[in-house]
């Protein structure tokens, strides 16, 4: 008797995926607010305000903390395309811009693919001022004394 299509031996209970992604080499970048990184846009006076805003957004992006010279060079090369797109939008320009921005980690999905994780900074612990008692400590003490 021949096996029917789509049927076969049952899956092994001990089967292990050998090419599982471990994400051990993930880059973690801590969000630093609106910190400006990287060089200013060369020849900025030649560009419109929307292009300047686009570039400044990239300078303040958390992933820009990991940029090296070639990444900034890529943004400098994109600036004329972005400026042309704002002047006269076209799908061809948008496609090229989107492709290049994707390689730099523009969207959440792009960062997942690039294994870039942006974390919010941990809030600094607040110190209790001198002469003021910590209510949590006092409450815990009352709870343990009542037992």
Short mmCIF file of C-alpha atoms in Angstrom, two decimals:
data_model
loop_
_atom_site.label_atom_id
_atom_site.label_comp_id
_atom_site.label_asym_id
_atom_site.label_seq_id
_atom_site.Cartn_x
_atom_site.Cartn_y
_atom_site.Cartn_z
CA UNK A 1 0.00 0.00 0.00
CA UNK A 2 1.43 3.43 -0.91
CA UNK A 3 1.48 6.42 1.42
CA UNK A 4 -1.09 9.09 0.72
CA UNK A 5 0.08 12.61 -0.07
CA UNK A 6 0.39 14.76 3.04
CA UNK A 7 0.65 11.76 5.32
CA UNK A 8 3.72 10.13 6.68
CA UNK A 9 5.28 9.13 9.92
CA UNK A 10 4.20 11.17 12.94
CA UNK A 11 6.50 14.03 13.93
CA UNK A 12 9.26 13.07 16.32
CA UNK A 13 8.72 14.29 19.87
CA UNK A 14 12.47 14.85 20.26
CA UNK A 15 12.95 16.69 16.99
CA UNK A 16 15.02 19.82 17.42
CA UNK A 17 15.39 22.64 14.95
CA UNK A 18 19.09 22.92 14.20
CA UNK A 19 19.02 26.33 12.60
CA UNK A 20 17.12 28.05 15.40
CA UNK A 21 18.01 31.71 15.79
CA UNK A 22 19.51 32.41 19.20
CA UNK A 23 19.56 36.23 18.95
CA UNK A 24 22.73 36.25 21.02
CA UNK A 25 24.34 38.81 18.73
CA UNK A 26 21.52 41.34 19.11
CA UNK A 27 22.62 44.97 19.46
CA UNK A 28 20.93 46.77 22.34
CA UNK A 29 20.68 50.54 22.14
CA UNK A 30 19.34 52.56 25.05
CA UNK A 31 17.09 55.44 24.00
CA UNK A 32 18.76 58.69 25.03
CA UNK A 33 15.93 61.10 24.38
CA UNK A 34 16.49 63.65 21.64
CA UNK A 35 20.27 63.51 21.80
CA UNK A 36 21.84 64.78 18.57
CA UNK A 37 24.36 62.39 17.03
CA UNK A 38 26.43 62.42 13.92
CA UNK A 39 27.59 65.20 11.63
CA UNK A 40 25.52 68.07 10.36
CA UNK A 41 24.09 67.73 6.87
CA UNK A 42 26.67 69.02 4.38
CA UNK A 43 25.43 71.93 2.27
CA UNK A 44 22.24 72.11 4.36
CA UNK A 45 21.40 75.52 2.86
CA UNK A 46 20.72 73.77 -0.47
CA UNK A 47 17.86 71.69 0.99
CA UNK A 48 14.28 72.49 1.88
CA UNK A 49 12.97 72.48 5.46
CA UNK A 50 11.37 69.02 5.10
CA UNK A 51 14.70 67.48 4.11
CA UNK A 52 16.45 69.19 7.02
CA UNK A 53 13.76 67.83 9.38
CA UNK A 54 14.18 64.34 7.86
CA UNK A 55 17.93 64.44 8.44
CA UNK A 56 17.60 65.82 11.98
CA UNK A 57 15.13 63.03 12.77
CA UNK A 58 17.79 60.53 11.77
CA UNK A 59 20.38 62.34 13.92
CA UNK A 60 18.08 61.94 16.94
CA UNK A 61 17.07 58.33 16.23
CA UNK A 62 18.31 55.82 18.82
CA UNK A 63 19.89 53.58 16.17
CA UNK A 64 22.08 56.51 15.10
CA UNK A 65 24.15 55.79 18.22
CA UNK A 66 25.49 52.76 16.34
CA UNK A 67 26.09 54.55 13.01
CA UNK A 68 29.59 54.77 11.61
CA UNK A 69 30.94 56.98 8.84
CA UNK A 70 29.49 54.92 6.01
CA UNK A 71 26.00 55.10 7.52
CA UNK A 72 26.17 58.90 7.69
CA UNK A 73 27.55 58.95 4.15
CA UNK A 74 24.50 56.93 3.04
CA UNK A 75 22.19 59.53 4.61
CA UNK A 76 24.14 62.34 2.94
CA UNK A 77 23.73 60.58 -0.41
CA UNK A 78 19.99 60.16 0.24
CA UNK A 79 19.39 63.83 1.11
CA UNK A 80 19.15 65.00 -2.54
CA UNK A 81 16.68 62.18 -3.27
CA UNK A 82 14.59 63.08 -0.23
CA UNK A 83 14.64 66.73 -1.26
CA UNK A 84 13.57 65.81 -4.81
CA UNK A 85 10.79 63.61 -3.40
CA UNK A 86 9.41 66.45 -1.27
CA UNK A 87 9.52 68.76 -4.30
CA UNK A 88 7.83 66.27 -6.63
CA UNK A 89 6.76 62.94 -5.06
CA UNK A 90 7.26 59.83 -7.14
CA UNK A 91 7.04 56.13 -6.38
CA UNK A 92 10.51 55.58 -7.87
CA UNK A 93 12.15 58.05 -5.46
CA UNK A 94 10.11 56.80 -2.51
CA UNK A 95 11.12 53.22 -3.29
CA UNK A 96 14.83 54.09 -3.30
CA UNK A 97 14.53 56.13 -0.12
CA UNK A 98 12.56 53.40 1.64
CA UNK A 99 15.07 50.73 0.64
CA UNK A 100 18.02 52.71 1.97
CA UNK A 101 16.23 53.75 5.16
CA UNK A 102 15.27 50.13 5.73
CA UNK A 103 18.93 49.12 5.66
CA UNK A 104 19.60 51.72 8.37
CA UNK A 105 16.82 50.38 10.64
CA UNK A 106 14.05 52.90 10.00
CA UNK A 107 11.07 50.85 11.15
CA UNK A 108 10.41 48.42 13.99
CA UNK A 109 10.48 45.48 11.57
CA UNK A 110 13.74 46.72 10.02
CA UNK A 111 15.30 46.81 13.49
CA UNK A 112 14.03 43.31 14.26
CA UNK A 113 15.66 42.02 11.08
CA UNK A 114 18.90 43.83 11.91
CA UNK A 115 18.72 42.54 15.49
CA UNK A 116 18.68 46.04 16.91
CA UNK A 117 16.74 46.43 20.14
CA UNK A 118 15.94 49.90 21.44
CA UNK A 119 15.36 50.01 25.19
CA UNK A 120 14.00 52.82 27.29
CA UNK A 121 16.45 54.02 29.94
CA UNK A 122 15.81 52.72 33.42
CA UNK A 123 14.59 55.47 35.76
CA UNK A 124 17.11 56.54 38.36
CA UNK A 125 16.22 55.35 41.86
CA UNK A 126 14.84 58.14 43.95
CA UNK A 127 16.62 58.71 47.21
CA UNK A 128 14.61 59.36 50.33
CA UNK A 129 15.49 62.82 51.64
CA UNK A 130 17.13 63.02 55.07
CA UNK A 131 14.63 63.11 57.92
CA UNK A 132 11.85 61.49 55.85
CA UNK A 133 10.97 57.86 56.51
CA UNK A 134 10.31 55.41 53.71
CA UNK A 135 6.67 54.33 54.10
CA UNK A 136 7.36 50.96 52.44
CA UNK A 137 9.97 50.12 55.08
CA UNK A 138 7.64 51.20 57.90
CA UNK A 139 4.77 49.18 56.43
CA UNK A 140 6.91 46.05 56.06
CA UNK A 141 8.07 46.43 59.66
CA UNK A 142 4.47 46.69 60.90
CA UNK A 143 3.51 43.61 58.87
CA UNK A 144 6.35 41.50 60.26
CA UNK A 145 5.77 42.74 63.83
CA UNK A 146 2.08 41.80 63.61
CA UNK A 147 2.96 38.17 62.79
#
